[in-house]
Amino acid sequence: MLTQNSPESTSPAKRERRKQARPGELLAAALDLFVEKGFAATRAEEVARRAGVSKGTLFLYFSSKEELFKAVVRDSISGHFPVWNAEFETFTGSTAGMLRQFMTLWWVRVGATKASGITKLMLSEASNFPELAAFYQQEVMAPGQALIRRILQRGVDSGEFRPIDLQYGVYSVLAPMIFLLTRKHAMGCCAGGNDDLVPEVYIAAQVDTLLNGLCRAPSSTPPSLKKTQST
Amino acid sequence: MLTQNSPESTSPAKRERRKQARPGELLAAALDLFVEKGFAATRAEEVARRAGVSKGTLFLYFSSKEELFKAVVRDSISGHFPVWNAEFETFTGSTAGMLRQFMTLWWVRVGATKASGITKLMLSEASNFPELAAFYQQEVMAPGQALIRRILQRGVDSGEFRPIDLQYGVYSVLAPMIFLLTRKHAMGCCAGGNDDLVPEVYIAAQVDTLLNGLCRAPSSTPPSLKKTQST
Amino acid sequence: MLTQNSPESTSPAKRERRKQARPGELLAAALDLFVEKGFAATRAEEVARRAGVSKGTLFLYFSSKEELFKAVVRDSISGHFPVWNAEFETFTGSTAGMLRQFMTLWWVRVGATKASGITKLMLSEASNFPELAAFYQQEVMAPGQALIRRILQRGVDSGEFRPIDLQYGVYSVLAPMIFLLTRKHAMGCCAGGNDDLVPEVYIAAQVDTLLNGLCRAPSSTPPSLKKTQST
Amino acid sequence: MLTQNSPESTSPAKRERRKQARPGELLAAALDLFVEKGFAATRAEEVARRAGVSKGTLFLYFSSKEELFKAVVRDSISGHFPVWNAEFETFTGSTAGMLRQFMTLWWVRVGATKASGITKLMLSEASNFPELAAFYQQEVMAPGQALIRRILQRGVDSGEFRPIDLQYGVYSVLAPMIFLLTRKHAMGCCAGGNDDLVPEVYIAAQVDTLLNGLCRAPSSTPPSLKKTQST
DNA sequence: GATGAATGAGACTTCATTCAT
DNA sequence: TATGAATGAAGTCTCATTCAT
């Protein structure tokens, strides 16, 4: 989370301190509840109560429930992009290593944290809240995909990767991330009895497959697709 | 869908027939609406109206909106596996071709149809209905994964595939399917500005990547996709 | 009021009877309360309670408080215009008599009834509810002024009246009507101690003044205004 | 307005001066806003902000929003009559001219200024504040009407006017004034499409009609009503 | 069985008023 | 005295569910 909340302060300027901390406390409470119950099912009053304030106070800091949600997204995810992107600006290793690091860090920073719940939430409720969906698309999806695309482009440019279609390549990287979120938040909670998926291992395996494919040899790869290409 | 709905009949003698058909008509209407708007946003009255009955009648057959939802999922997801599995029992080509066919057929029969909405619906609402999630896991996910596993096993056994971890391999295949559903039902409505993803092409590309990886490799990388290169 | 409400019925099709009567009962309750407390200060629930139904029922018949108000206006005033206008289509007497009849009937049918409260209400709250103001302007003011204008035009055409500016003439007729409403609903409640204004007498006197002026003779009418004649 | 407001001073030593001026500044801000938006729609915080103080300070000086309203009306309506009355004590022209001057000056000094908002405000809110209405009646309406009555009496005495009922004559003069206020503050915002009413012209026309009537000839004024004729 | 009018809890949001600083 | 963060009652509107007909 971006905000640093220090709810327990007893110094002289107590009121001011509280005011500084309020948004962070509300954001934290909102993140918890949104992830736990979804956007529509989370009641504004409950967010306020969990943050230890009254209903009215919530609206003092966030003009509507939707604005609160946007703030949560910014605080949990999109606010970090500048830093995260910067790390890759200066990456010097192989592009394969870069892709591995991207997915690994994504898991550590988003997938494994509460922030991942936000993405799952969008998957679930986007269609009912078009404005939020647009916001998320613009604030999170677009920058994220841009970064993936830059990595793939680098691999193609350097000759490390085959000259693939970039957009579909991006989706190939995205798919396992979405899959993990789905496991964790939707099916995972009660999927099978066997917890047979260790995310870190899955990501490693996924990167491996992504880079090298399932096939043993270069083989006589079929001329892939002479089919559909329907529109 | 398993139920056969014939909503447009009102002749005198057909009254009894109608009574028999009621639950099916309600289920069909509910499926449409749940897929279209999600669980919370679907109003009971609208389901009833689309089924051609009154609100009261809906509650005559389903004691609550939740029960209706459960019934929809139960009614719409099983029964296809026996047939689909059988087709692969007798497959004779290469395992690469088998995998390609599996995903292609999945798209044609599930991904591209209304049935896909049910899966998306589970993704969205599973956490609110643990009982349903378990049911879905057992009835749909397990058989589906078993089939994928059999295909991969065949490839490994025949030496076509590298000796990968089977379970993670299954997830590698599953991920793009989930991703497509997500595109179609959740983010799709407003994702990007450009509808830059053609499912059939994506699946083909995905299978290609799955089989051969992104890396140029030692290999004579197939000229697989010299297409689109859209931006 | 246009609606005929018969709240007390015990015949077989009781429910249907109630349904017929509901809008009228709600309209009557709303009229009372709007006149008594104004638009903004009238709570929807109170309207419902006075009509003997629950909050939800009100919104079953009128989709919003504003729509309820519009319905009240139509029911109390503008719905009568067709009939009222018709009466003047066939008027055969002098235009002076016509004008006298117009104002007299206005008092009997609107000014002296609860409907007058609606006009007063618009005077008070129009600026806070622009949509309602526009509605009232279009539905009530415009037709009313059109009728007045027709009367004045008739007088001018027949030579009974001086060739006055029609629009200002309309306002001359309107002013005492507004004045009466103001007396009745705003200042009247506690104006002075002496109820020194009898509306019917005021109207008669006003018509007289309107027709003949205050001056004793035709005198040397000052060349006062040979102006505008706009419109 | 009686209070002199100097809202824009914040120098160090002027602190004490400010304190004295506070109530006046608040009253001025409140007057502006009440006239502009009405009582209910004016928010306490906005009044405070416009006066350059905080919300808390407003309640330091006025115990509630209602009290503030009363104070505004009390502060804004008296004091002008002595001067205005004096002007007419010494009037020497014709009574017709006197009446014309009275209405013209009223428009210049009241109707066209912010003061007119107070009267409109009384019209709107009087029924909710009976005490204020009584106060206004006594302090403003009564003296105003007395002046009009004196003018009419003068006309009758001198033989310029017909021997009309004085009280109703007063109301005939009052009506167009009220009408103008109504136009300006209530309906005006969206009345008609065309701003077809120029107050000065209207007043002139009104005076003309008042003096000479609509009818062409002195005619045989119908024996219509030598008053009462009620109902 | 079928209907649909009626219900009322509950959601979001506003804002006059309070009170610790 | 002045502040402004905090409160919470109140308002409009929705919708799953009930029940008299």
XYZ file of N, CA and C in Angstrom, chain A residues 1-220:
660
model
N 0.821 -1.205 0.000
C 0.000 0.000 0.000
C 0.859 1.261 0.000
N 0.364 2.254 -0.641
C 1.163 3.477 -0.723
C 1.071 4.323 0.536
N -0.102 4.374 1.091
C -0.295 5.238 2.256
C 0.323 4.629 3.497
N 0.907 5.481 4.287
C 1.432 4.994 5.566
C 0.466 5.434 6.650
N -0.155 4.491 7.257
C -1.135 4.864 8.278
C -0.598 4.588 9.678
N -0.669 5.606 10.483
C -0.208 5.470 11.873
C -1.352 5.886 12.771
N -2.288 4.997 12.963
C -3.542 5.363 13.623
C -3.373 5.767 15.086
N -2.334 5.289 15.718
C -2.228 5.513 17.163
C -1.233 6.626 17.485
N -1.722 7.836 17.588
C -0.830 8.938 17.928
C -1.455 9.778 19.030
N -0.643 10.222 19.962
C -1.195 10.966 21.088
C -0.455 12.276 21.307
N 0.260 12.696 20.307
C 1.028 13.937 20.425
C 0.091 15.147 20.447
N 0.645 16.320 20.649
C -0.185 17.536 20.762
C -1.136 17.731 19.593
N -0.625 17.796 18.399
C -1.495 18.059 17.248
C -2.228 16.800 16.848
N -2.945 16.253 17.772
C -3.576 14.956 17.550
C -4.549 14.988 16.369
N -5.364 16.036 16.343
C -6.375 16.113 15.276
C -5.743 16.066 13.898
N -4.680 16.865 13.742
C -4.007 16.908 12.453
C -3.472 15.531 12.084
N -2.862 14.882 13.058
C -2.330 13.545 12.820
C -3.423 12.602 12.339
N -4.561 12.669 13.017
C -5.682 11.819 12.611
C -6.064 12.122 11.181
N -6.121 13.406 10.884
C -6.554 13.758 9.537
C -5.619 13.176 8.492
N -4.331 13.190 8.802
C -3.379 12.610 7.863
C -3.624 11.117 7.704
N -3.954 10.483 8.810
C -4.051 9.023 8.803
C -5.374 8.513 8.243
N -6.403 9.305 8.370
C -7.739 8.861 7.975
C -7.828 8.205 6.600
N -7.348 8.871 5.572
C -7.514 8.269 4.241
C -6.891 6.876 4.193
N -5.719 6.740 4.798
C -5.051 5.442 4.782
C -5.850 4.389 5.517
N -6.409 4.756 6.634
C -7.196 3.794 7.400
C -8.440 3.378 6.628
N -9.066 4.372 6.007
C -10.268 4.067 5.224
C -9.918 3.191 4.028
N -8.814 3.515 3.387
C -8.382 2.747 2.227
C -8.110 1.300 2.619
N -7.462 1.126 3.752
C -7.142 -0.227 4.207
C -8.420 -1.013 4.486
N -9.345 -0.356 5.178
C -10.612 -1.018 5.501
C -11.359 -1.368 4.221
N -11.344 -0.437 3.280
C -12.077 -0.651 2.033
C -11.453 -1.800 1.240
N -10.143 -1.828 1.189
C -9.482 -2.909 0.462
C -9.905 -4.260 1.042
N -9.817 -4.372 2.344
C -10.216 -5.620 3.003
C -11.624 -6.032 2.598
N -12.539 -5.101 2.723
C -13.939 -5.446 2.506
C -14.266 -5.681 1.043
N -13.693 -4.865 0.175
C -13.937 -5.072 -1.253
C -13.470 -6.461 -1.659
N -12.285 -6.818 -1.207
C -11.734 -8.127 -1.561
C -12.593 -9.245 -0.971
N -13.030 -9.011 0.239
C -13.777 -10.056 0.936
C -15.177 -10.263 0.375
N -15.866 -9.154 0.063
C -17.275 -9.272 -0.304
C -17.619 -8.737 -1.686
N -16.664 -8.178 -2.372
C -16.974 -7.583 -3.672
C -17.370 -6.124 -3.534
N -17.471 -5.443 -4.654
C -17.764 -4.010 -4.622
C -19.211 -3.746 -4.242
N -20.110 -4.354 -4.967
C -21.533 -4.072 -4.734
C -21.964 -4.480 -3.336
N -21.435 -5.592 -2.852
C -21.901 -6.129 -1.574
C -21.255 -5.453 -0.373
N -20.280 -4.615 -0.620
C -19.642 -3.916 0.498
C -20.414 -2.642 0.804
N -20.843 -2.517 2.038
C -21.608 -1.327 2.389
C -20.695 -0.230 2.925
N -20.978 0.969 2.477
C -20.135 2.103 2.861
C -20.019 2.203 4.382
N -21.116 1.988 5.048
C -21.087 2.134 6.497
C -20.131 1.137 7.139
N -20.060 -0.043 6.562
C -19.184 -1.055 7.152
C -17.716 -0.667 6.975
N -17.406 -0.109 5.823
C -16.037 0.377 5.624
C -15.706 1.402 6.704
N -16.618 2.331 6.884
C -16.389 3.375 7.880
C -16.204 2.761 9.267
N -17.090 1.868 9.618
C -17.011 1.278 10.951
C -15.674 0.574 11.153
N -15.248 -0.175 10.117
C -13.988 -0.889 10.279
C -12.806 0.073 10.418
N -12.955 1.240 9.827
C -11.881 2.229 9.960
C -12.047 3.033 11.248
N -13.092 2.719 11.972
C -13.291 3.383 13.257
C -13.888 4.770 13.166
N -14.576 5.054 12.067
C -15.218 6.359 11.950
C -16.687 6.178 11.588
N -17.385 7.284 11.479
C -18.800 7.180 11.157
C -18.996 7.261 9.646
N -20.176 6.874 9.252
C -20.535 6.874 7.845
C -20.218 8.213 7.172
N -20.600 9.279 7.826
C -20.398 10.593 7.247
C -18.935 10.890 6.958
N -18.077 10.426 7.836
C -16.649 10.723 7.671
C -16.086 10.112 6.396
N -16.569 8.947 6.069
C -16.098 8.314 4.836
C -16.329 9.242 3.654
N -17.498 9.825 3.615
C -17.838 10.686 2.487
C -17.168 12.051 2.572
N -16.547 12.299 3.700
C -15.767 13.517 3.849
C -14.473 13.377 3.050
N -13.990 12.158 2.973
C -12.711 11.924 2.302
C -12.864 11.390 0.880
N -13.936 10.665 0.639
C -14.165 10.120 -0.702
C -15.602 10.431 -1.095
N -15.742 11.096 -2.222
C -17.051 11.659 -2.518
C -18.111 10.616 -2.852
N -17.692 9.404 -3.181
C -18.678 8.359 -3.450
C -17.997 7.007 -3.293
N -18.809 5.995 -3.287
C -18.270 4.647 -3.149
C -17.356 4.331 -4.332
N -17.733 4.791 -5.503
C -16.891 4.535 -6.667
C -15.548 5.235 -6.545
N -15.565 6.457 -6.051
C -14.302 7.168 -5.866
C -13.432 6.449 -4.838
N -14.074 5.922 -3.829
C -13.333 5.158 -2.828
C -12.647 3.974 -3.490
N -13.368 3.308 -4.341
C -12.786 2.154 -5.021
C -11.604 2.564 -5.899
N -11.786 3.631 -6.629
C -10.687 4.104 -7.471
C -9.458 4.408 -6.622
N -9.696 5.045 -5.492
C -8.570 5.381 -4.616
C -7.878 4.113 -4.133
N -8.668 3.090 -3.842
C -8.081 1.823 -3.408
C -7.201 1.253 -4.522
N -7.698 1.309 -5.751
C -6.922 0.788 -6.878
C -5.599 1.547 -7.024
N -5.714 2.857 -6.938
C -4.497 3.655 -7.064
C -3.522 3.350 -5.937
N -4.078 3.217 -4.746
C -3.224 3.007 -3.583
C -2.586 1.626 -3.605
N -3.308 0.660 -4.136
C -2.824 -0.715 -4.068
C -2.003 -1.116 -5.276
N -2.318 -0.565 -6.415
C -1.687 -1.058 -7.629
C -1.073 0.050 -8.472
N -1.936 0.835 -9.090
C -1.415 1.686 -10.156
C -0.436 2.735 -9.639
N -0.553 3.077 -8.359
C 0.394 4.042 -7.820
C 1.821 3.535 -7.814
N 1.969 2.230 -7.912
C 3.316 1.657 -7.847
C 3.980 1.564 -9.209
N 3.200 1.732 -10.249
C 3.756 1.505 -11.577
C 5.028 2.319 -11.874
N 5.045 3.583 -11.548
C 6.255 4.351 -11.859
C 7.515 3.648 -11.342
N 7.468 3.230 -10.084
C 8.630 2.564 -9.503
C 8.905 1.235 -10.207
N 7.852 0.453 -10.349
C 8.043 -0.861 -10.951
C 8.586 -0.757 -12.372
N 8.010 0.144 -13.122
C 8.482 0.311 -14.491
C 9.964 0.693 -14.512
N 10.318 1.597 -13.600
C 11.693 2.093 -13.578
C 12.693 0.945 -13.425
N 12.321 -0.028 -12.630
C 13.227 -1.153 -12.408
C 13.596 -1.867 -13.705
N 12.659 -1.846 -14.616
C 12.924 -2.568 -15.859
C 13.627 -1.693 -16.904
N 13.606 -0.401 -16.646
C 14.302 0.492 -17.576
C 15.791 0.158 -17.609
N 16.270 -0.262 -16.459
C 17.723 -0.437 -16.307
C 18.145 -1.895 -16.272
N 17.213 -2.765 -16.617
C 17.536 -4.187 -16.552
C 18.613 -4.528 -17.580
N 19.600 -5.334 -17.162
C 20.719 -5.584 -18.080
C 20.860 -7.036 -18.522
N 20.183 -7.953 -17.832
C 20.357 -9.375 -18.168
C 19.669 -9.786 -19.460
N 19.484 -11.077 -19.616
C 18.806 -11.612 -20.788
C 17.318 -11.300 -20.714
N 16.652 -11.283 -21.850
C 15.217 -11.010 -21.830
C 14.451 -12.163 -21.187
N 14.948 -13.364 -21.365
C 14.325 -14.495 -20.683
C 14.330 -14.245 -19.175
N 15.464 -13.785 -18.663
C 15.565 -13.490 -17.237
C 14.640 -12.348 -16.853
N 14.517 -11.424 -17.759
C 13.665 -10.266 -17.504
C 12.200 -10.717 -17.381
N 11.790 -11.564 -18.271
C 10.414 -12.052 -18.235
C 10.169 -12.842 -16.955
N 11.157 -13.656 -16.588
C 11.044 -14.437 -15.354
C 10.922 -13.508 -14.158
N 11.747 -12.486 -14.149
C 11.689 -11.553 -13.024
C 10.357 -10.812 -12.982
N 9.872 -10.418 -14.147
C 8.594 -9.702 -14.187
C 7.497 -10.517 -13.526
N 7.390 -11.757 -13.925
C 6.300 -12.562 -13.375
C 6.528 -12.882 -11.902
N 7.771 -13.106 -11.556
C 8.064 -13.403 -10.154
C 7.713 -12.209 -9.261
N 8.155 -11.040 -9.705
C 7.875 -9.845 -8.906
C 6.381 -9.562 -8.865
N 5.716 -9.792 -9.987
C 4.274 -9.572 -9.994
C 3.608 -10.417 -8.914
N 4.034 -11.645 -8.821
C 3.430 -12.511 -7.812
C 3.708 -11.989 -6.409
N 4.975 -11.642 -6.180
C 5.350 -11.178 -4.846
C 4.594 -9.903 -4.474
N 4.497 -8.999 -5.447
C 3.945 -7.671 -5.115
C 2.438 -7.557 -5.285
N 1.902 -8.330 -6.166
C 0.454 -8.222 -6.382
C -0.235 -9.559 -6.118
N 0.146 -10.550 -6.915
C -0.548 -11.833 -6.835
C -0.688 -12.376 -5.423
N 0.391 -12.296 -4.664
C 0.360 -12.890 -3.326
C -0.244 -11.962 -2.279
N -0.471 -10.715 -2.646
C -0.978 -9.757 -1.653
C -2.484 -9.552 -1.807
N -3.011 -8.749 -0.911
C -4.432 -8.461 -0.964
C -4.812 -7.725 -2.242
N -3.818 -7.022 -2.803
C -4.095 -6.263 -4.026
C -4.645 -7.154 -5.140
N -4.253 -8.419 -5.111
C -4.733 -9.319 -6.156
C -6.254 -9.437 -6.126
N -6.813 -9.262 -4.946
C -8.261 -9.339 -4.827
C -8.950 -8.283 -5.661
N -8.286 -7.157 -5.811
C -8.874 -6.076 -6.594
C -9.042 -6.488 -8.047
N -8.026 -7.137 -8.568
C -8.120 -7.566 -9.959
C -9.216 -8.613 -10.124
N -9.278 -9.542 -9.204
C -10.339 -10.537 -9.248
C -11.706 -9.849 -9.215
N -11.782 -8.861 -8.380
C -13.017 -8.113 -8.221
C -13.435 -7.477 -9.545
N -12.496 -6.939 -10.264
C -12.823 -6.341 -11.552
C -13.341 -7.406 -12.512
N -12.702 -8.550 -12.479
C -13.164 -9.640 -13.320
C -14.637 -9.935 -13.044
N -14.997 -9.881 -11.788
C -16.352 -10.256 -11.400
C -17.373 -9.166 -11.706
N -17.020 -7.951 -11.376
C -18.055 -6.932 -11.343
C -17.922 -5.865 -12.427
N -16.905 -6.010 -13.253
C -16.663 -4.981 -14.263
C -17.921 -4.664 -15.070
N -18.650 -5.701 -15.460
C -19.775 -5.447 -16.345
C -20.884 -4.640 -15.670
N -20.943 -4.693 -14.346
C -21.988 -3.930 -13.662
C -21.573 -2.496 -13.363
N -20.304 -2.217 -13.493
C -19.833 -0.874 -13.175
C -18.890 -0.400 -14.270
N -19.470 -0.051 -15.401
C -18.664 0.270 -16.587
C -17.627 1.360 -16.324
N -18.009 2.315 -15.519
C -17.075 3.405 -15.278
C -15.842 2.896 -14.544
N -16.065 2.037 -13.569
C -14.936 1.457 -12.852
C -14.091 0.605 -13.783
N -14.758 -0.142 -14.646
C -14.026 -0.996 -15.573
C -13.124 -0.153 -16.458
N -13.656 0.945 -16.947
C -12.858 1.817 -17.803
C -11.666 2.371 -17.029
N -11.952 2.775 -15.815
C -10.876 3.299 -14.973
C -9.771 2.273 -14.791
N -10.166 1.061 -14.473
C -9.193 0.001 -14.219
C -8.407 -0.323 -15.485
N -9.123 -0.376 -16.577
C -8.483 -0.636 -17.870
C -7.375 0.384 -18.122
N -7.720 1.634 -17.901
C -6.795 2.713 -18.205
C -5.656 2.798 -17.190
N -6.014 2.579 -15.953
C -5.053 2.839 -14.878
C -4.148 1.637 -14.614
N -4.641 0.453 -14.866
C -3.880 -0.739 -14.502
C -3.547 -1.610 -15.712
N -4.596 -1.996 -16.447
C -4.351 -2.929 -17.548
C -3.416 -2.335 -18.603
N -3.704 -1.142 -19.023
C -2.909 -0.558 -20.099
C -1.429 -0.431 -19.730
N -1.108 0.164 -18.588
C 0.316 0.263 -18.239
C 0.967 -1.108 -18.077
N 0.236 -2.023 -17.466
C 0.793 -3.366 -17.269
C 1.110 -4.036 -18.599
N 0.173 -3.959 -19.503
C 0.402 -4.592 -20.802
C 1.525 -3.896 -21.559
N 1.633 -2.602 -21.366
C 2.700 -1.870 -22.057
C 4.070 -2.386 -21.610
N 4.155 -2.649 -20.322
C 5.437 -3.160 -19.805
C 5.749 -4.533 -20.386
N 4.779 -5.414 -20.370
C 4.981 -6.748 -20.944
C 5.411 -6.621 -22.407
N 4.732 -5.736 -23.094
C 5.036 -5.570 -24.509
C 6.484 -5.108 -24.709
N 6.922 -4.213 -23.855
C 8.304 -3.738 -23.980
C 9.296 -4.871 -23.793
N 8.972 -5.736 -22.836
C 9.875 -6.872 -22.595
C 9.928 -7.774 -23.823
N 8.762 -8.119 -24.332
C 8.728 -9.001 -25.494
C 9.446 -8.354 -26.680
N 9.199 -7.084 -26.874
C 9.840 -6.370 -27.991
C 11.357 -6.448 -27.886
N 11.814 -6.271 -26.650
C 13.264 -6.349 -26.403
C 13.790 -7.717 -26.828
N 13.049 -8.789 -26.461
C 13.491 -10.136 -26.814
C 13.506 -10.346 -28.318
N 12.507 -9.819 -28.965
C 12.449 -9.977 -30.420
C 13.579 -9.175 -31.081
N 13.747 -7.950 -30.593
C 14.774 -7.076 -31.177
C 16.170 -7.674 -31.041
N 16.396 -8.267 -29.882
C 17.734 -8.805 -29.631
C 17.931 -10.171 -30.281
N 16.882 -10.705 -30.865
C 17.002 -12.014 -31.492
C 16.818 -13.177 -30.534
N 16.577 -12.868 -29.256
C 16.365 -13.954 -28.298
C 15.046 -14.678 -28.563
N 14.028 -13.920 -28.904
C 12.701 -14.500 -29.144
C 12.426 -14.603 -30.637
N 11.522 -15.495 -30.962
C 11.065 -15.574 -32.339
C 10.262 -14.297 -32.646
N 10.105 -13.983 -33.892
C 9.371 -12.749 -34.222
C 7.869 -12.937 -34.106
N 7.428 -13.080 -32.896
C 6.004 -13.344 -32.656
C 5.133 -12.101 -32.817
N 3.835 -12.367 -32.895
C 2.865 -11.263 -32.844
C 2.869 -10.731 -31.419
N 3.177 -9.465 -31.261
C 3.369 -8.931 -29.913
C 2.110 -8.980 -29.062
N 0.984 -8.596 -29.663
C -0.224 -8.525 -28.852
C -0.606 -9.891 -28.299
N -0.521 -10.910 -29.163
C -0.869 -12.235 -28.670
C 0.171 -12.726 -27.676
N 1.387 -12.264 -27.845
C 2.429 -12.598 -26.868
C 2.082 -12.025 -25.502
N 1.635 -10.787 -25.506
C 1.226 -10.161 -24.242
C 0.154 -11.010 -23.572
N -0.799 -11.440 -24.365
C -1.879 -12.236 -23.786
C -1.374 -13.574 -23.265
N -0.350 -14.115 -23.884
C 0.219 -15.369 -23.394
C 0.836 -15.191 -22.017
N 1.394 -14.038 -21.788
C 1.987 -13.756 -20.477
C 0.888 -13.467 -19.458
N -0.130 -12.761 -19.923
C -1.224 -12.376 -19.037
C -2.026 -13.582 -18.548
N -2.221 -14.522 -19.448
C -3.121 -15.635 -19.139
C -2.785 -16.341 -17.830
N -1.549 -16.749 -17.598
C -1.274 -17.444 -16.335
C -1.458 -16.551 -15.118
N -1.291 -15.268 -15.297
C -1.520 -14.369 -14.160
C -3.012 -14.368 -13.806
N -3.814 -14.198 -14.816
C -5.260 -14.255 -14.593
C -5.648 -15.597 -13.991
N -5.032 -16.640 -14.524
C -5.343 -17.979 -14.031
C -5.058 -18.104 -12.533
N -3.920 -17.558 -12.140
C -3.562 -17.636 -10.720
C -4.565 -16.876 -9.853
N -4.952 -15.725 -10.324
C -5.934 -14.945 -9.558
C -7.233 -15.720 -9.418
N -7.604 -16.323 -10.503
C -8.827 -17.112 -10.500
C -8.739 -18.249 -9.489
N -7.633 -18.967 -9.525
C -7.408 -20.042 -8.555
C -7.544 -19.510 -7.139
N -6.874 -18.388 -6.918
C -6.779 -17.890 -5.544
C -8.110 -17.376 -5.012
N -8.776 -16.597 -5.839
C -9.949 -15.904 -5.306
C -11.283 -16.533 -5.658
N -11.328 -17.241 -6.765
C -12.629 -17.760 -7.156
C -12.747 -19.251 -6.852
N -12.040 -20.027 -7.585
C -12.168 -21.464 -7.408
C -11.318 -21.955 -6.257
N -10.231 -21.257 -6.059
C -9.216 -21.741 -5.125
C -9.732 -22.053 -3.745
N -10.587 -21.189 -3.249
C -11.022 -21.303 -1.866
C -11.531 -22.689 -1.525
N -11.999 -23.354 -2.532
C -12.573 -24.651 -2.229
C -12.312 -25.644 -3.362
N -11.342 -25.270 -4.194
C -11.074 -26.098 -5.365
C -10.500 -27.440 -4.938
N -11.097 -28.443 -5.445
C -10.628 -29.796 -5.116
C -10.339 -29.870 -3.626
N -9.752 -30.904 -3.204
C -9.349 -30.958 -1.811
C -7.843 -30.726 -1.770
N -7.204 -31.055 -2.868
C -5.751 -31.012 -2.928
C -5.218 -29.649 -3.338
N -4.440 -29.070 -2.460
C -3.805 -27.814 -2.829
C -2.580 -28.145 -3.670
N -2.833 -28.471 -4.899
C -1.757 -29.003 -5.714
C -1.028 -27.940 -6.513
N -1.338 -26.679 -6.236
C -0.661 -25.656 -7.025
C 0.109 -24.692 -6.125
N 1.413 -24.671 -6.293
C 2.231 -23.702 -5.571
C 2.523 -22.555 -6.539
N 1.988 -21.413 -6.272
C 2.076 -20.327 -7.248
C 3.482 -20.073 -7.773
N 4.455 -20.037 -6.853
C 5.819 -19.741 -7.308
C 6.299 -20.804 -8.295
N 5.980 -22.050 -7.972
C 6.394 -23.131 -8.860
C 5.643 -23.024 -10.190
N 4.380 -22.720 -10.089
C 3.582 -22.592 -11.301
C 4.160 -21.504 -12.205
N 4.488 -20.393 -11.601
C 5.034 -19.294 -12.396
C 6.343 -19.704 -13.054
N 7.194 -20.351 -12.286
C 8.473 -20.795 -12.857
C 8.208 -21.734 -14.030
N 7.321 -22.697 -13.811
C 7.024 -23.659 -14.869
C 6.418 -22.951 -16.070
N 5.587 -21.976 -15.769
C 4.913 -21.260 -16.829
C 5.911 -20.475 -17.676
N 6.838 -19.829 -16.997
C 7.864 -19.077 -17.721
C 8.671 -20.037 -18.584
N 8.965 -21.166 -17.989
C 9.741 -22.163 -18.723
C 9.000 -22.601 -19.988
N 7.759 -22.931 -19.830
C 6.967 -23.344 -20.986
C 6.855 -22.218 -22.001
N 6.648 -21.040 -21.488
C 6.506 -19.874 -22.341
C 7.754 -19.704 -23.200
N 8.897 -19.916 -22.562
C 10.156 -19.700 -23.286
C 10.484 -20.855 -24.213
N 10.272 -22.055 -23.735
C 10.770 -23.209 -24.488
C 9.709 -24.107 -25.106
N 8.475 -23.897 -24.743
C 7.438 -24.750 -25.312
C 7.434 -26.118 -24.655
N 6.416 -26.851 -25.012
C 6.287 -28.194 -24.454
C 7.108 -29.211 -25.255
N 7.319 -28.932 -26.504
C 7.941 -29.916 -27.386
C 9.412 -30.146 -27.078
N 9.812 -31.375 -27.215
C 11.192 -31.754 -26.929
C 12.139 -31.075 -27.900
N 11.920 -31.337 -29.166
C 12.849 -30.838 -30.174
C 12.283 -29.625 -30.880
N 13.133 -28.966 -31.622
C 12.596 -27.949 -32.512
C 11.547 -28.622 -33.372
N 11.797 -29.919 -33.525
C 10.828 -30.762 -34.211
C 10.418 -30.202 -35.562
N 9.522 -30.919 -36.110
C 8.944 -30.413 -37.345
C 7.686 -29.665 -36.960
